[in-house]
XYZ file of C-alpha atoms in Angstrom:
583
model
C 0.000 0.000 0.000
C 1.378 3.385 -0.947
C 2.153 5.694 1.915
C -0.404 8.517 2.399
C 2.249 11.179 1.960
C 3.489 9.724 -1.328
C -0.042 9.280 -2.694
C -0.929 12.830 -1.712
C 2.150 14.147 -3.508
C 1.300 12.283 -6.722
C -2.321 13.463 -6.588
C -1.221 17.023 -5.921
C 1.210 16.850 -8.857
C -1.565 15.730 -11.252
C -3.939 18.346 -9.944
C -1.209 20.940 -10.319
C -0.917 20.168 -14.032
C -4.638 20.764 -14.577
C -4.579 23.884 -12.416
C -1.643 25.391 -14.342
C -3.188 24.622 -17.729
C -6.547 25.946 -16.579
C -4.940 29.083 -15.241
C -3.172 29.667 -18.555
C -6.411 29.197 -20.478
C -8.224 31.613 -18.142
C -5.470 34.219 -18.544
C -5.606 34.026 -22.326
C -9.383 34.163 -22.343
C -9.154 37.235 -20.139
C -6.805 38.749 -22.697
C -9.361 38.013 -25.430
C -12.119 39.648 -23.392
C -9.897 42.657 -22.712
C -9.063 42.914 -26.389
C -12.749 42.793 -27.269
C -13.107 46.025 -25.319
C -11.053 47.693 -28.047
C -13.381 46.454 -30.713
C -15.297 49.347 -32.171
C -17.586 49.892 -35.137
C -17.101 47.766 -38.222
C -13.836 48.472 -39.958
C -14.286 50.490 -43.140
C -13.328 48.850 -46.408
C -9.677 49.072 -47.278
C -8.388 50.658 -50.414
C -8.455 48.727 -53.615
C -5.629 46.231 -53.871
C -5.971 45.019 -50.317
C -7.616 41.730 -49.534
C -10.039 41.675 -46.599
C -10.613 38.421 -44.781
C -14.239 37.406 -44.580
C -16.039 35.395 -41.951
C -13.786 36.658 -39.208
C -16.386 35.875 -36.606
C -16.572 32.271 -37.727
C -12.798 31.915 -37.770
C -12.559 33.362 -34.280
C -15.055 30.758 -33.079
C -13.014 27.988 -34.649
C -9.827 29.268 -33.052
C -11.440 29.571 -29.617
C -12.500 25.953 -29.920
C -9.003 25.046 -31.113
C -7.354 26.855 -28.166
C -9.474 24.853 -25.718
C -8.670 21.633 -27.590
C -4.951 22.419 -27.555
C -5.111 23.026 -23.789
C -6.706 19.623 -23.242
C -4.234 17.999 -25.624
C -1.345 19.542 -23.669
C -2.647 18.023 -20.416
C -3.166 14.648 -22.109
C 0.306 14.640 -23.666
C 1.867 15.668 -20.363
C 0.234 12.766 -18.525
C 1.018 10.190 -21.220
C 4.658 11.032 -21.877
C 7.064 9.065 -19.701
C 10.059 11.399 -19.987
C 10.156 14.341 -17.581
C 11.803 16.872 -19.920
C 9.691 15.881 -22.931
C 6.581 16.365 -20.803
C 7.695 19.923 -20.165
C 8.451 20.504 -23.849
C 5.017 19.159 -24.896
C 3.284 21.342 -22.336
C 5.265 24.332 -23.639
C 4.158 23.615 -27.215
C 0.521 23.445 -26.075
C 0.871 26.763 -24.231
C 2.363 28.509 -27.268
C -0.354 27.077 -29.529
C -3.053 28.467 -27.253
C -1.185 31.771 -27.120
C -1.005 31.811 -30.923
C -4.725 31.200 -31.370
C -5.669 33.917 -28.905
C -3.139 36.339 -30.404
C -4.695 35.822 -33.840
C -8.210 36.440 -32.475
C -7.141 39.693 -30.811
C -5.292 40.752 -33.979
C -8.512 40.349 -36.015
C -10.897 41.927 -33.498
C -9.003 44.965 -32.274
C -9.348 48.426 -33.800
C -6.320 49.709 -31.817
C -3.352 50.424 -34.052
C -0.746 49.793 -31.351
C -2.375 46.587 -30.175
C -2.507 45.411 -33.775
C 1.211 46.092 -34.188
C 2.064 44.061 -31.086
C -0.224 41.216 -32.133
C 1.401 41.095 -35.569
C 4.822 40.954 -33.917
C 3.936 38.227 -31.411
C 2.125 36.313 -34.168
C 5.511 34.925 -35.256
C 6.908 34.136 -31.783
C 5.142 30.725 -31.539
C 6.325 29.921 -35.071
C 9.886 30.398 -33.801
C 9.653 28.642 -30.439
C 7.457 25.650 -31.381
C 9.944 24.250 -33.987
C 12.740 24.588 -31.433
C 10.752 22.718 -28.751
C 9.898 20.030 -31.305
C 13.588 19.608 -32.129
C 14.458 19.382 -28.402
C 11.841 16.631 -28.005
C 13.473 14.612 -30.778
C 16.952 15.147 -29.350
C 15.762 14.066 -25.911
C 14.098 10.934 -27.329
C 17.334 10.049 -29.171
C 19.447 10.606 -26.047
C 21.523 13.349 -27.666
C 21.211 15.839 -24.798
C 23.493 14.161 -22.263
C 26.918 15.396 -23.352
C 28.282 18.878 -22.551
C 28.560 19.578 -26.300
C 24.838 18.838 -26.759
C 23.981 21.241 -23.939
C 26.100 23.929 -25.604
C 24.294 23.312 -28.916
C 20.962 23.573 -27.121
C 21.940 26.904 -25.575
C 23.094 28.109 -29.004
C 19.771 27.172 -30.606
C 17.875 29.004 -27.875
C 20.057 32.067 -28.416
C 19.460 31.872 -32.181
C 15.694 31.648 -31.657
C 15.804 34.726 -29.436
C 17.829 36.552 -32.075
C 15.263 35.648 -34.731
C 12.453 36.960 -32.557
C 14.219 40.198 -31.677
C 16.077 41.038 -34.880
C 14.276 39.485 -37.829
C 10.636 40.485 -37.408
C 9.663 44.089 -38.100
C 6.351 45.513 -39.276
C 4.983 48.726 -40.626
C 1.757 50.082 -39.243
C -0.859 47.616 -40.534
C -4.574 48.114 -40.791
C -6.000 46.343 -37.690
C -7.870 43.198 -38.604
C -6.801 43.375 -42.258
C -4.043 41.741 -44.221
C -2.496 44.645 -46.058
C -0.020 44.976 -48.824
C 3.318 43.508 -47.698
C 6.261 41.656 -49.148
C 8.625 38.920 -47.906
C 12.153 39.984 -47.247
C 15.371 38.185 -46.275
C 14.423 37.804 -42.642
C 11.254 35.962 -43.532
C 13.132 33.469 -45.687
C 15.608 32.959 -42.836
C 12.635 32.263 -40.608
C 11.298 29.709 -43.107
C 14.669 27.944 -43.235
C 14.686 27.834 -39.426
C 11.309 26.043 -39.398
C 12.294 23.528 -42.067
C 15.649 22.694 -40.405
C 14.116 22.280 -36.928
C 11.409 19.905 -38.124
C 13.870 18.000 -40.322
C 16.148 17.595 -37.307
C 13.174 16.319 -35.316
C 12.561 13.538 -37.855
C 16.248 12.626 -37.986
C 16.325 12.302 -34.180
C 13.174 10.148 -34.229
C 14.787 7.850 -36.791
C 17.823 7.521 -34.538
C 15.748 6.893 -31.414
C 13.265 4.417 -32.928
C 13.622 0.682 -33.054
C 13.978 -0.855 -36.487
C 10.352 -1.982 -36.812
C 9.092 1.515 -35.846
C 11.118 3.482 -38.376
C 8.607 2.744 -41.138
C 6.009 4.739 -39.200
C 8.155 7.846 -39.502
C 7.055 8.034 -43.122
C 3.531 8.876 -41.937
C 4.805 11.781 -39.846
C 7.100 12.893 -42.661
C 4.004 12.959 -44.879
C 2.366 15.372 -42.438
C 5.523 17.471 -42.548
C 5.555 17.572 -46.354
C 1.898 18.647 -46.396
C 2.859 21.474 -44.058
C 5.777 22.491 -46.293
C 3.555 22.531 -49.397
C 0.957 24.592 -47.569
C 3.570 27.101 -46.384
C 4.927 27.439 -49.916
C 1.367 27.946 -51.227
C 0.825 30.624 -48.602
C 4.109 32.329 -49.427
C 3.264 32.445 -53.100
C -0.346 33.399 -52.254
C -2.013 30.546 -54.036
C -5.804 30.670 -53.738
C -6.232 27.373 -51.858
C -3.718 28.494 -49.212
C -5.113 32.001 -48.805
C -8.627 30.683 -48.184
C -7.425 28.692 -45.146
C -6.494 29.952 -41.684
C -2.692 29.756 -41.660
C -2.144 29.702 -37.886
C -4.857 27.096 -37.316
C -3.610 24.822 -40.124
C -0.023 25.150 -38.895
C -1.045 24.289 -35.312
C -3.136 21.299 -36.425
C -0.246 19.895 -38.449
C 2.162 20.237 -35.480
C -0.291 18.594 -33.065
C -0.983 15.804 -35.578
C 2.727 15.060 -36.003
C 3.410 15.046 -32.253
C 0.322 12.981 -31.447
C 1.297 10.387 -34.063
C 4.801 10.277 -32.549
C 3.311 9.621 -29.114
C 0.771 7.059 -30.292
C 3.273 5.123 -32.423
C 5.792 5.001 -29.596
C 8.393 7.131 -31.369
C 8.312 9.415 -28.318
C 8.146 7.348 -25.098
C 4.520 7.434 -23.918
C 1.875 5.464 -22.063
C 0.220 4.332 -25.303
C -0.167 0.549 -25.363
C 1.510 0.392 -21.977
C -0.910 -2.284 -20.871
C 0.097 -4.497 -23.795
C 3.775 -3.958 -23.085
C 3.139 -4.677 -19.419
C 1.337 -7.903 -20.280
C 4.375 -9.179 -22.186
C 6.667 -8.966 -19.165
C 7.840 -12.564 -18.478
C 6.965 -12.381 -14.774
C 4.031 -13.287 -12.556
C 3.311 -9.624 -11.843
C 0.114 -7.722 -11.166
C -0.878 -4.198 -10.132
C -3.763 -3.949 -7.672
C -5.636 -1.020 -6.172
C -6.204 -0.398 -2.477
C -9.237 -2.718 -2.472
C -7.276 -5.622 -3.950
C -8.821 -5.360 -7.416
C -6.389 -6.160 -10.227
C -5.639 -3.165 -12.438
C -2.925 -4.637 -14.691
C -1.559 -8.176 -14.937
C 0.964 -9.972 -17.101
C 0.010 -12.963 -19.214
C 2.088 -15.156 -16.913
C 0.259 -13.952 -13.806
C -1.704 -16.827 -12.274
C -5.102 -16.295 -10.724
C -5.037 -15.369 -7.069
C -7.814 -15.225 -4.518
C -9.068 -11.850 -3.329
C -8.539 -12.706 0.353
C -4.905 -13.623 -0.413
C -4.361 -10.241 -2.048
C -6.040 -8.517 0.884
C -3.748 -10.397 3.291
C -0.716 -9.257 1.307
C -1.900 -5.648 1.450
C -2.413 -5.929 5.209
C 1.121 -7.241 5.628
C 2.408 -4.336 3.566
C 0.417 -1.855 5.659
C 1.876 -3.295 8.875
C 5.372 -2.705 7.476
C 4.728 1.068 7.710
C 7.204 2.042 5.030
C 8.023 2.094 1.348
C 10.156 -1.051 1.435
C 8.986 -4.275 -0.193
C 7.614 -7.133 1.895
C 8.424 -10.763 1.070
C 5.982 -13.485 2.106
C 6.184 -17.236 1.610
C 2.925 -18.122 -0.154
C 3.727 -21.697 -1.201
C 6.151 -24.525 -0.710
C 8.455 -23.108 -3.373
C 6.896 -19.678 -3.956
C 7.716 -16.262 -2.506
C 5.516 -13.233 -3.137
C 7.021 -9.751 -2.934
C 4.743 -6.773 -2.427
C 5.811 -3.152 -2.634
C 3.780 0.056 -2.528
C 3.018 2.222 -5.522
C 0.781 5.230 -5.890
C -2.823 4.163 -5.340
C -2.158 0.491 -4.728
C 0.592 -2.098 -4.751
C 2.625 -4.289 -7.091
C 2.585 -8.030 -6.398
C 5.287 -10.281 -7.820
C 5.136 -14.055 -7.338
C 8.455 -15.842 -7.818
C 9.208 -19.535 -8.146
C 12.095 -20.137 -5.756
C 12.371 -23.921 -6.071
C 15.871 -23.555 -7.489
C 16.845 -21.205 -4.690
C 15.321 -23.554 -2.112
C 17.365 -26.416 -3.530
C 20.527 -24.330 -3.382
C 19.603 -23.182 0.127
C 19.172 -26.788 1.275
C 22.574 -27.695 -0.158
C 24.138 -24.679 1.526
C 22.522 -25.628 4.832
C 23.987 -29.109 4.522
C 27.403 -27.714 3.692
C 27.068 -25.289 6.596
C 26.244 -28.131 8.999
C 29.252 -30.116 7.746
C 31.478 -27.067 8.140
C 30.207 -26.583 11.698
C 31.040 -30.202 12.522
C 34.475 -29.814 10.945
C 34.977 -26.604 12.877
C 34.075 -28.334 16.132
C 36.478 -31.173 15.332
C 39.234 -28.711 14.470
C 38.540 -26.806 17.679
C 38.823 -30.004 19.677
C 42.042 -30.851 17.856
C 43.415 -27.405 18.640
C 42.535 -27.849 22.322
C 44.191 -31.268 22.373
C 47.239 -29.853 20.596
C 47.431 -27.023 23.135
C 47.111 -29.499 25.996
C 49.791 -31.727 24.509
C 52.009 -28.704 23.928
C 51.529 -27.695 27.567
C 52.344 -31.195 28.766
C 55.380 -31.299 26.479
C 56.528 -27.901 27.757
C 56.128 -29.051 31.355
C 58.030 -32.229 30.556
C 60.832 -30.198 29.057
C 60.891 -27.966 32.129
C 61.024 -30.944 34.420
C 63.818 -32.445 32.330
C 65.635 -29.110 32.372
C 65.286 -28.791 36.151
C 66.288 -32.395 36.621
C 69.334 -32.002 34.399
C 70.348 -28.749 36.059
C 69.948 -30.214 39.551
C 71.721 -33.419 38.608
C 74.671 -31.538 37.134
C 74.903 -29.126 40.027
C 74.551 -31.811 42.685
C 77.059 -34.087 41.011
C 79.562 -31.201 40.810
C 78.884 -30.350 44.447
C 79.365 -33.994 45.427
C 82.667 -34.149 43.556
C 83.814 -30.967 45.249
C 82.982 -32.324 48.683
C 84.626 -35.654 47.920
C 87.834 -33.976 46.773
C 88.250 -31.527 49.654
C 91.927 -31.467 50.744
C 92.622 -32.813 54.240
C 95.101 -31.726 56.853
C 96.534 -28.419 58.016
C 97.609 -25.754 55.515
C 94.645 -26.256 53.145
C 92.133 -24.045 54.897
C 91.999 -21.410 52.133
C 91.634 -23.989 49.367
C 89.063 -25.949 51.362
C 87.042 -22.767 51.969
C 87.079 -21.907 48.245
C 85.770 -25.336 47.301
C 83.069 -25.186 49.963
C 82.015 -21.794 48.583
C 81.887 -23.312 45.103
C 79.620 -26.085 46.398
C 77.476 -23.527 48.193
C 77.246 -21.516 45.019
C 76.108 -24.627 43.125
C 73.413 -25.306 45.717
C 72.164 -21.703 45.521
C 72.164 -21.891 41.723
C 70.161 -25.136 41.748
C 67.614 -23.712 44.144
C 67.117 -20.472 42.166
C 67.180 -22.256 38.832
C 64.507 -24.761 39.889
C 62.256 -21.999 41.175
C 62.753 -19.966 38.016
C 62.053 -22.839 35.621
C 59.011 -24.104 37.511
C 57.464 -20.604 37.450
C 57.240 -20.858 33.656
C 54.168 -23.105 33.936
C 52.391 -20.457 36.018
C 53.488 -17.336 34.170
C 55.363 -17.524 30.856
C 56.574 -13.928 31.316
C 58.377 -12.075 34.061
C 57.725 -8.392 34.632
C 60.460 -5.942 35.517
C 59.865 -6.117 39.275
C 60.320 -9.890 39.377
C 63.451 -9.669 37.232
C 64.895 -7.028 39.592
C 64.131 -9.313 42.536
C 65.864 -12.288 40.862
C 68.905 -10.135 39.962
C 69.225 -8.848 43.551
C 68.898 -12.379 44.969
C 71.595 -13.604 42.579
C 73.908 -10.732 43.592
C 73.257 -11.527 47.269
C 74.158 -15.207 46.705
C 77.416 -14.204 45.016
C 78.324 -11.770 47.780
C 77.735 -14.574 50.295
C 80.527 -16.624 48.691
C 83.009 -13.747 48.611
C 82.279 -12.165 45.197
C 81.566 -8.469 45.381
C 78.554 -8.236 43.007
C 76.175 -5.509 41.876
C 73.312 -5.765 39.367
C 71.394 -3.255 37.224
C 68.142 -3.965 35.332
C 66.866 -1.765 32.473
C 63.983 -3.627 30.840
C 61.071 -1.547 29.437
C 58.786 -4.579 29.110
C 58.299 -8.108 30.379
C 60.780 -10.840 29.541
C 59.973 -14.451 28.744
C 60.843 -16.826 31.597
C 62.807 -19.074 29.247
C 64.949 -16.107 28.127
C 65.561 -15.055 31.717
C 66.509 -18.632 32.568
C 69.152 -18.631 29.823
C 70.590 -15.289 30.975
C 70.561 -16.590 34.586
C 72.688 -19.580 33.503
C 75.140 -17.277 31.710
C 75.554 -15.090 34.826
C 76.367 -18.119 36.982
C 78.756 -19.507 34.360
C 80.562 -16.185 34.437
C 80.468 -16.094 38.261
C 82.152 -19.519 38.558
C 85.187 -18.030 36.772
C 85.274 -15.271 39.400
C 85.742 -17.832 42.212
C 89.272 -18.566 40.975
C 90.400 -14.925 41.027
C 91.758 -12.675 43.758
C 89.312 -10.242 45.313
C 86.752 -10.559 42.487
C 84.322 -7.758 41.729
C 81.456 -8.584 39.333
C 79.074 -6.092 37.756
C 76.299 -7.068 35.306
C 73.509 -5.272 33.498
C 70.263 -6.640 31.974
C 68.600 -4.701 29.149
C 67.314 -4.776 25.603
C 68.673 -3.555 22.280
C 66.798 -1.671 19.500
C 66.873 -4.808 17.333
C 64.667 -6.668 19.845
C 67.255 -8.769 21.661
C 67.712 -9.182 25.420
C 71.261 -8.401 26.423
C 73.505 -9.255 29.372
C 76.669 -7.204 29.923
C 79.015 -8.448 32.691
C 82.457 -7.231 33.820
C 84.788 -9.110 36.208
C 87.681 -7.258 37.835
C 90.308 -8.798 40.150
C 93.767 -8.236 41.597
C 95.317 -10.825 39.281
C 98.129 -9.635 37.041
C 97.636 -12.159 34.227
C 95.188 -12.102 31.342
C 91.999 -13.717 32.612
C 90.900 -14.567 29.054
C 93.862 -16.942 28.715
C 92.934 -18.981 31.777
C 91.479 -22.484 31.414
C 88.333 -21.322 33.265
C 87.711 -18.769 30.492
C 88.166 -21.432 27.821
C 85.712 -23.692 29.658
C 83.272 -20.743 29.933
C 83.434 -20.200 26.167
C 82.606 -23.874 25.480
C 79.662 -23.689 27.908
C 78.239 -20.560 26.279
C 78.480 -22.151 22.827
C 76.434 -25.091 24.112
C 73.721 -22.686 25.347
C 73.109 -21.406 21.787
C 73.424 -17.706 22.516
C 75.165 -14.834 20.778
C 78.111 -13.836 22.946
C 81.405 -11.954 22.920
C 84.052 -12.810 25.525
C 87.031 -10.505 25.898
C 89.664 -9.967 28.584
C 92.720 -8.179 29.785
C 95.106 -8.264 32.729
C 92.925 -8.816 35.800
C 89.732 -8.199 33.804
C 87.173 -10.285 31.885
C 84.192 -8.953 29.893
C 81.139 -10.791 28.580
C 78.285 -9.691 26.303
C 75.411 -12.167 25.764
C 72.292 -11.621 23.585
C 69.142 -13.732 23.466
C 66.527 -12.950 20.759
C 63.157 -12.114 22.256
C 60.497 -14.726 21.587
C 62.922 -17.606 20.973
C 63.139 -20.524 23.299
C 66.640 -20.755 24.627
């Protein structure tokens, strides 16, 4: 069902057309009545040599009837033409025809010299504008008005028409109501050429716009055009048959006949035979009014019950909008209803093919859901297995680290020197064993925390570094630590760096008065970095010692990027672990 606002707008638009045309007719009739006020006594006979028209009263009656008919034809053409611009052009032609008829009546009836002069001048204005509007109709029907060049040509033609009106036509003082002695000059022939070219262009555009089977009908309209040309030539040369006829009325009838034939034959898009064209649409489509009565239907439209149509209209009314409503009206049939002015359009569609495709898609969708569930379960199992494998690796790592440390501590305790004089050496070995025990304890705690939290924030790393420095100070190594980490560090990476610090610290046990400084940070390339410096009171190159060589082999086994350098009483280590890699 069409919305009330939309229906009201369409009704108001149609009423507006009638109101405008009626207003124009009333205005021109008022002009006729006003001109009649100038009518005085009968006009005296003109001098010999002039030709006086007879039966002016009868001709005026005919032209009044013609002006009313042209008004009605303009409304009819406006409502039947489908193109918006052509509707305006047709209405303009009707207005100028009515204007022409009324201008001719005033010209015959008035006894005012000045009014007669103006009527003679404006007598040729419709004969200039109507051919131009006819040409614009043909160009619009042929689709030649869309390019910027076509718009420039249109503006040029309008300017030329205005120039013809302003510059070409000039008249002496005529006898009101009488055709006096006059002659045709160059401007009049230019005006004739303008008419012929405009109408010829109209036919050329129609031939371009028409389908092949319609082009034969153009010959009928061309015949009307040729009759008009012959009549104009007869009038120019003042042949008796032409002079006995009313030129303006004949001209107007020929123009209306040509345009009406163009509309009726479909050369200009119109509503003529629209019902037959609608019936040939290969769809089950019907147009119904607000009561459900079918207004138009295609040949493929199947019969439908009135209560079904009423139900569809009720569903459309409940939608409260201009959008279409789709309703399942059969096992494999969907009916779409959408509002139009004064009723609704109902389209029934066979959707058996779509239903079949939909069923297949539903089956595929169900299979994909099952596959997705299976894949999700597999992912969960894989994650669980990965977690178990990671925990197993951690346990193996802790077990290996503890086994190595405890075995080294056991060997140290078993090889402690006995007897007096070995107190210093015995104390150093005991400190080494103590350091191994502290390392095993911290290492086990660090590795086991990976299962709870795979990352360590800066505070926890600072705590681990301080505890490590405290353990080293407890065994006689003066140690200080600095941490500069802007983000969390993976536990596995910290575990690797922790091993490297202790490997470096074991070298410090064999030096005099060792002092160890280390720094934890990151580099711009995304690597975690350990920088450690060992200083002692030894005079030899610490890098050349066997402990340094053993440290280098240990670091190579840990798969890290490192640089080990030394000097007299000094040893330096730089270790890098790439973030995100498992060490």
